[in-house]
Amino acid sequence: MKPQNNDDKNKSITYNNWLDKLPPNLAPYAFLARVDKPIGTWLLFWPCAWGISMAAYNSGTSILETASMIALFGTGAIIMRGAGCTINDLWDRDIDNKVDRTKLRPITSGAITPKKAIAFLGLQLSAGLAVLTQLNAYSILLGACSLSLVVTYPLMKRITYWPQTVLGLAFNWGALLGWSAITGSLDYSVAGPLYAGGVCWTLVYDTIYAHQDKKDDIRAGVKSTALRFGERTPQWLTGFSTAFVGMTALAGYMNGQGLPFYLISVLGTASHLAWQLRTVNYNDTASCWSKFKSNTWAGAILWSGIVADYAISSTHALT
């Protein structure tokens, strides 16, 4: 992306992707919601899919009902990831212009005024509420509780070196919400370790992500686990990856998962994370971005083992 030569206060941006084909008055809002970078939506969606599918396996929920719930949560992930980005950019508009990677974001660049961004956020949250109200009463309340995390996360980089922990608490809330959407309550013996493991997973992938900006973050005066861990990042992330895999295995054990879960979800995810940590170069932006994006596949691998178990149990139920 780069600004074109333009004397207008709201600079015209060249995005160098399909956003350039959108009407000029719509493209900045699509950019604000990061619709051209779906990795964030996937990372928000996967814990939802894990929770829904493990609950469906546990309760014997029909394939149609399970698929409908996953589709509903997929829609919600798209909406709420975009809302989270808008909130983040509103809070960070005086920081983003100090970081090379973010200085052309629409609010800090002037392409969208804060007032218009707040109005856009209202539309996003209204759409998110419309999705949330399709769930049972317990899940509506549980989902509403996550909003405080979404709103406060961007502030954490100003006061702690552990903002990725708060991001993990927000991004993995779907593991809890997905379970309750199917069952109408929470089984903390399963959903608890699944959620905690997801938080550890977020600490892995978002620390890799944060290494892209560590030099700019120092100049801007903001904090991250990339700066906190420094040269010991490999050791820290090995520990969090081990915790993620261990918590996932515990959740599966408590849920009575079968062999496909352990072979695919546990061993497959562990292998993928080992590859990430073995090959990432924390001092190379392209390497960090590539490994960060590969977590789409980590989430998919974990989910595929749950789905395999669910499919086998459903087949047995029919016979």
C-alpha positions as a Python dict, from the first residue, in 0.01 Angstrom:
ca = {
    (1, 'M'): (0, 0, 0),
    (2, 'K'): (111, 353, -67),
    (3, 'P'): (-51, 696, -77),
    (4, 'Q'): (-88, 856, -417),
    (5, 'N'): (15, 1217, -473),
    (6, 'N'): (-296, 1399, -366),
    (7, 'D'): (-350, 1729, -189),
    (8, 'D'): (-682, 1616, -48),
    (9, 'K'): (-691, 1575, 329),
    (10, 'N'): (-811, 1216, 295),
    (11, 'K'): (-528, 1063, 99),
    (12, 'S'): (-611, 821, -179),
    (13, 'I'): (-454, 485, -102),
    (14, 'T'): (-334, 220, -342),
    (15, 'Y'): (-383, -115, -171),
    (16, 'N'): (-221, -333, -437),
    (17, 'N'): (-494, -596, -404),
    (18, 'W'): (-863, -642, -484),
    (19, 'L'): (-959, -349, -259),
    (20, 'D'): (-843, -120, -541),
    (21, 'K'): (-1146, -237, -743),
    (22, 'L'): (-1393, -116, -480),
    (23, 'P'): (-1556, 230, -497),
    (24, 'P'): (-1318, 484, -340),
    (25, 'N'): (-1569, 571, -67),
    (26, 'L'): (-1604, 204, 39),
    (27, 'A'): (-1248, 78, 12),
    (28, 'P'): (-1120, 252, 330),
    (29, 'Y'): (-1393, 84, 537),
    (30, 'A'): (-1310, -256, 391),
    (31, 'F'): (-948, -185, 472),
    (32, 'L'): (-1042, -76, 824),
    (33, 'A'): (-1221, -409, 877),
    (34, 'R'): (-918, -594, 728),
    (35, 'V'): (-1136, -790, 486),
    (36, 'D'): (-833, -823, 260),
    (37, 'K'): (-645, -1010, 536),
    (38, 'P'): (-870, -1301, 642),
    (39, 'I'): (-609, -1459, 869),
    (40, 'G'): (-749, -1269, 1169),
    (41, 'T'): (-1098, -1399, 1100),
    (42, 'W'): (-972, -1757, 1081),
    (43, 'L'): (-786, -1721, 1411),
    (44, 'L'): (-1106, -1594, 1572),
    (45, 'F'): (-1318, -1865, 1409),
    (46, 'W'): (-1117, -2178, 1486),
    (47, 'P'): (-1173, -2182, 1865),
    (48, 'C'): (-1546, -2142, 1793),
    (49, 'A'): (-1535, -2443, 1561),
    (50, 'W'): (-1343, -2648, 1818),
    (51, 'G'): (-1594, -2572, 2093),
    (52, 'I'): (-1898, -2636, 1874),
    (53, 'S'): (-1764, -2962, 1735),
    (54, 'M'): (-1646, -3102, 2068),
    (55, 'A'): (-1983, -3017, 2223),
    (56, 'A'): (-2163, -3180, 1930),
    (57, 'Y'): (-1949, -3493, 1969),
    (58, 'N'): (-2025, -3503, 2341),
    (59, 'S'): (-2398, -3445, 2307),
    (60, 'G'): (-2474, -3629, 1983),
    (61, 'T'): (-2601, -3314, 1813),
    (62, 'S'): (-2712, -3369, 1453),
    (63, 'I'): (-2485, -3287, 1161),
    (64, 'L'): (-2732, -3031, 1026),
    (65, 'E'): (-2760, -2845, 1355),
    (66, 'T'): (-2383, -2852, 1403),
    (67, 'A'): (-2315, -2724, 1050),
    (68, 'S'): (-2572, -2447, 1094),
    (69, 'M'): (-2409, -2336, 1418),
    (70, 'I'): (-2063, -2336, 1260),
    (71, 'A'): (-2195, -2123, 972),
    (72, 'L'): (-2352, -1880, 1219),
    (73, 'F'): (-2028, -1850, 1415),
    (74, 'G'): (-1835, -1806, 1090),
    (75, 'T'): (-2053, -1506, 1010),
    (76, 'G'): (-2002, -1373, 1360),
    (77, 'A'): (-1625, -1415, 1333),
    (78, 'I'): (-1615, -1204, 1016),
    (79, 'I'): (-1822, -929, 1177),
    (80, 'M'): (-1652, -921, 1516),
    (81, 'R'): (-1300, -944, 1380),
    (82, 'G'): (-1380, -635, 1173),
    (83, 'A'): (-1525, -460, 1477),
    (84, 'G'): (-1216, -546, 1678),
    (85, 'C'): (-997, -393, 1409),
    (86, 'T'): (-1202, -73, 1413),
    (87, 'I'): (-1174, -50, 1793),
    (88, 'N'): (-801, -118, 1772),
    (89, 'D'): (-743, 152, 1510),
    (90, 'L'): (-946, 407, 1704),
    (91, 'W'): (-736, 353, 2015),
    (92, 'D'): (-409, 335, 1821),
    (93, 'R'): (-451, 622, 1574),
    (94, 'D'): (-172, 819, 1746),
    (95, 'I'): (57, 514, 1752),
    (96, 'D'): (-6, 364, 1408),
    (97, 'N'): (153, 661, 1233),
    (98, 'K'): (482, 581, 1411),
    (99, 'V'): (499, 223, 1279),
    (100, 'D'): (589, 162, 915),
    (101, 'R'): (352, -133, 875),
    (102, 'T'): (48, 55, 1010),
    (103, 'K'): (102, 421, 917),
    (104, 'L'): (-138, 399, 620),
    (105, 'R'): (-429, 252, 814),
    (106, 'P'): (-739, 458, 732),
    (107, 'I'): (-794, 640, 1060),
    (108, 'T'): (-436, 742, 1130),
    (109, 'S'): (-386, 838, 761),
    (110, 'G'): (-701, 1052, 758),
    (111, 'A'): (-891, 843, 502),
    (112, 'I'): (-1165, 791, 765),
    (113, 'T'): (-1239, 1038, 1045),
    (114, 'P'): (-1276, 906, 1401),
    (115, 'K'): (-1642, 1013, 1400),
    (116, 'K'): (-1713, 808, 1087),
    (117, 'A'): (-1517, 515, 1228),
    (118, 'I'): (-1732, 519, 1542),
    (119, 'A'): (-2047, 520, 1328),
    (120, 'F'): (-1908, 226, 1129),
    (121, 'L'): (-1829, 47, 1455),
    (122, 'G'): (-2191, 94, 1560),
    (123, 'L'): (-2304, -85, 1244),
    (124, 'Q'): (-2056, -366, 1303),
    (125, 'L'): (-2160, -419, 1665),
    (126, 'S'): (-2528, -410, 1569),
    (127, 'A'): (-2465, -683, 1313),
    (128, 'G'): (-2272, -881, 1574),
    (129, 'L'): (-2561, -845, 1818),
    (130, 'A'): (-2800, -975, 1552),
    (131, 'V'): (-2588, -1290, 1525),
    (132, 'L'): (-2552, -1328, 1901),
    (133, 'T'): (-2928, -1312, 1960),
    (134, 'Q'): (-2970, -1627, 1751),
    (135, 'L'): (-2818, -1823, 2040),
    (136, 'N'): (-2967, -1946, 2367),
    (137, 'A'): (-2999, -1707, 2662),
    (138, 'Y'): (-2695, -1846, 2845),
    (139, 'S'): (-2478, -1793, 2538),
    (140, 'I'): (-2610, -1441, 2476),
    (141, 'L'): (-2496, -1340, 2825),
    (142, 'L'): (-2165, -1524, 2785),
    (143, 'G'): (-2100, -1360, 2450),
    (144, 'A'): (-2177, -1014, 2585),
    (145, 'C'): (-1917, -1066, 2858),
    (146, 'S'): (-1639, -1084, 2599),
    (147, 'L'): (-1694, -728, 2475),
    (148, 'S'): (-1491, -577, 2760),
    (149, 'L'): (-1188, -778, 2645),
    (150, 'V'): (-1235, -664, 2285),
    (151, 'V'): (-1254, -299, 2391),
    (152, 'T'): (-963, -299, 2638),
    (153, 'Y'): (-712, -515, 2449),
    (154, 'P'): (-563, -226, 2244),
    (155, 'L'): (-486, -37, 2565),
    (156, 'M'): (-280, -321, 2710),
    (157, 'K'): (27, -253, 2495),
    (158, 'R'): (60, 79, 2674),
    (159, 'I'): (75, -69, 3025),
    (160, 'T'): (210, -426, 3005),
    (161, 'Y'): (450, -640, 2808),
    (162, 'W'): (180, -908, 2799),
    (163, 'P'): (-95, -760, 2576),
    (164, 'Q'): (-100, -1088, 2381),
    (165, 'T'): (-250, -1256, 2688),
    (166, 'V'): (-552, -1025, 2677),
    (167, 'L'): (-579, -1082, 2301),
    (168, 'G'): (-579, -1456, 2370),
    (169, 'L'): (-856, -1421, 2628),
    (170, 'A'): (-1065, -1235, 2368),
    (171, 'F'): (-983, -1438, 2058),
    (172, 'N'): (-1047, -1776, 2221),
    (173, 'W'): (-1374, -1683, 2389),
    (174, 'G'): (-1542, -1871, 2105),
    (175, 'A'): (-1422, -2201, 2255),
    (176, 'L'): (-1648, -2131, 2552),
    (177, 'L'): (-1927, -1974, 2349),
    (178, 'G'): (-1928, -2252, 2090),
    (179, 'W'): (-1971, -2514, 2360),
    (180, 'S'): (-2253, -2327, 2534),
    (181, 'A'): (-2429, -2258, 2201),
    (182, 'I'): (-2470, -2633, 2155),
    (183, 'T'): (-2535, -2743, 2514),
    (184, 'G'): (-2687, -2434, 2681),
    (185, 'S'): (-2423, -2439, 2958),
    (186, 'L'): (-2049, -2486, 3014),
    (187, 'D'): (-1863, -2801, 3107),
    (188, 'Y'): (-1547, -2646, 3246),
    (189, 'S'): (-1365, -2980, 3253),
    (190, 'V'): (-1362, -2971, 2872),
    (191, 'A'): (-1418, -2610, 2770),
    (192, 'G'): (-1180, -2480, 3038),
    (193, 'P'): (-861, -2649, 2913),
    (194, 'L'): (-967, -2594, 2552),
    (195, 'Y'): (-992, -2221, 2623),
    (196, 'A'): (-668, -2206, 2824),
    (197, 'G'): (-484, -2393, 2552),
    (198, 'G'): (-615, -2149, 2294),
    (199, 'V'): (-481, -1857, 2497),
    (200, 'C'): (-136, -2022, 2492),
    (201, 'W'): (-171, -2068, 2115),
    (202, 'T'): (-243, -1695, 2074),
    (203, 'L'): (69, -1613, 2274),
    (204, 'V'): (266, -1821, 2022),
    (205, 'Y'): (129, -1678, 1699),
    (206, 'D'): (91, -1318, 1814),
    (207, 'T'): (441, -1306, 1958),
    (208, 'I'): (569, -1415, 1617),
    (209, 'Y'): (350, -1142, 1466),
    (210, 'A'): (480, -881, 1712),
    (211, 'H'): (839, -949, 1612),
    (212, 'Q'): (761, -771, 1284),
    (213, 'D'): (723, -440, 1467),
    (214, 'K'): (966, -467, 1756),
    (215, 'K'): (1196, -184, 1642),
    (216, 'D'): (905, 50, 1569),
    (217, 'D'): (736, -48, 1896),
    (218, 'I'): (1042, 60, 2093),
    (219, 'R'): (1038, 400, 1920),
    (220, 'A'): (662, 434, 1973),
    (221, 'G'): (691, 338, 2340),
    (222, 'V'): (454, 40, 2327),
    (223, 'K'): (507, -306, 2473),
    (224, 'S'): (469, -665, 2353),
    (225, 'T'): (574, -1020, 2439),
    (226, 'A'): (821, -997, 2150),
    (227, 'L'): (1006, -729, 2346),
    (228, 'R'): (955, -907, 2678),
    (229, 'F'): (1092, -1240, 2555),
    (230, 'G'): (1366, -1096, 2334),
    (231, 'E'): (1638, -1349, 2253),
    (232, 'R'): (1462, -1611, 2465),
    (233, 'T'): (1154, -1609, 2243),
    (234, 'P'): (1222, -1967, 2115),
    (235, 'Q'): (1222, -2105, 2469),
    (236, 'W'): (909, -1913, 2571),
    (237, 'L'): (716, -2016, 2261),
    (238, 'T'): (822, -2378, 2298),
    (239, 'G'): (673, -2367, 2646),
    (240, 'F'): (347, -2210, 2532),
    (241, 'S'): (320, -2451, 2237),
    (242, 'T'): (367, -2745, 2474),
    (243, 'A'): (99, -2604, 2703),
    (244, 'F'): (-138, -2557, 2408),
    (245, 'V'): (-97, -2916, 2290),
    (246, 'G'): (-119, -3052, 2645),
    (247, 'M'): (-435, -2857, 2725),
    (248, 'T'): (-589, -2969, 2396),
    (249, 'A'): (-513, -3331, 2482),
    (250, 'L'): (-663, -3284, 2829),
    (251, 'A'): (-981, -3133, 2684),
    (252, 'G'): (-1009, -3429, 2447),
    (253, 'Y'): (-956, -3679, 2727),
    (254, 'M'): (-1223, -3516, 2942),
    (255, 'N'): (-1458, -3518, 2642),
    (256, 'G'): (-1400, -3886, 2565),
    (257, 'Q'): (-1250, -3816, 2221),
    (258, 'G'): (-1130, -4110, 2012),
    (259, 'L'): (-809, -4207, 1836),
    (260, 'P'): (-847, -3967, 1536),
    (261, 'F'): (-843, -3674, 1777),
    (262, 'Y'): (-508, -3775, 1926),
    (263, 'L'): (-350, -3866, 1594),
    (264, 'I'): (-468, -3558, 1403),
    (265, 'S'): (-563, -3286, 1651),
    (266, 'V'): (-288, -3350, 1905),
    (267, 'L'): (5, -3496, 1711),
    (268, 'G'): (-75, -3306, 1391),
    (269, 'T'): (-97, -2970, 1567),
    (270, 'A'): (219, -3043, 1766),
    (271, 'S'): (407, -3123, 1446),
    (272, 'H'): (288, -2804, 1277),
    (273, 'L'): (390, -2588, 1573),
    (274, 'A'): (730, -2761, 1588),
    (275, 'W'): (781, -2676, 1220),
    (276, 'Q'): (687, -2313, 1282),
    (277, 'L'): (927, -2269, 1570),
    (278, 'R'): (1208, -2453, 1395),
    (279, 'T'): (1191, -2247, 1074),
    (280, 'V'): (1083, -1895, 1178),
    (281, 'N'): (1338, -1616, 1166),
    (282, 'Y'): (1238, -1361, 1429),
    (283, 'N'): (1452, -1093, 1266),
    (284, 'D'): (1292, -1128, 923),
    (285, 'T'): (954, -963, 870),
    (286, 'A'): (855, -1187, 580),
    (287, 'S'): (936, -1501, 779),
    (288, 'C'): (733, -1380, 1080),
    (289, 'W'): (434, -1293, 862),
    (290, 'S'): (448, -1627, 680),
    (291, 'K'): (463, -1831, 1001),
    (292, 'F'): (193, -1619, 1162),
    (293, 'K'): (-41, -1684, 867),
    (294, 'S'): (34, -2057, 878),
    (295, 'N'): (-161, -2075, 1203),
    (296, 'T'): (-472, -2095, 986),
    (297, 'W'): (-357, -2450, 921),
    (298, 'A'): (-278, -2517, 1286),
    (299, 'G'): (-638, -2436, 1374),
    (300, 'A'): (-769, -2641, 1083),
    (301, 'I'): (-558, -2945, 1176),
    (302, 'L'): (-690, -2937, 1532),
    (303, 'W'): (-1048, -2908, 1410),
    (304, 'S'): (-1015, -3186, 1152),
    (305, 'G'): (-937, -3444, 1421),
    (306, 'I'): (-1249, -3342, 1614),
    (307, 'V'): (-1455, -3365, 1295),
    (308, 'A'): (-1315, -3710, 1217),
    (309, 'D'): (-1418, -3831, 1562),
    (310, 'Y'): (-1761, -3673, 1521),
    (311, 'A'): (-1812, -3830, 1179),
    (312, 'I'): (-1718, -4175, 1306),
    (313, 'S'): (-1946, -4148, 1610),
    (314, 'S'): (-2233, -4023, 1393),
    (315, 'T'): (-2188, -4317, 1155),
    (316, 'H'): (-2193, -4560, 1444),
    (317, 'A'): (-2509, -4398, 1579),
    (318, 'L'): (-2683, -4455, 1245),
    (319, 'T'): (-2584, -4821, 1237),
}
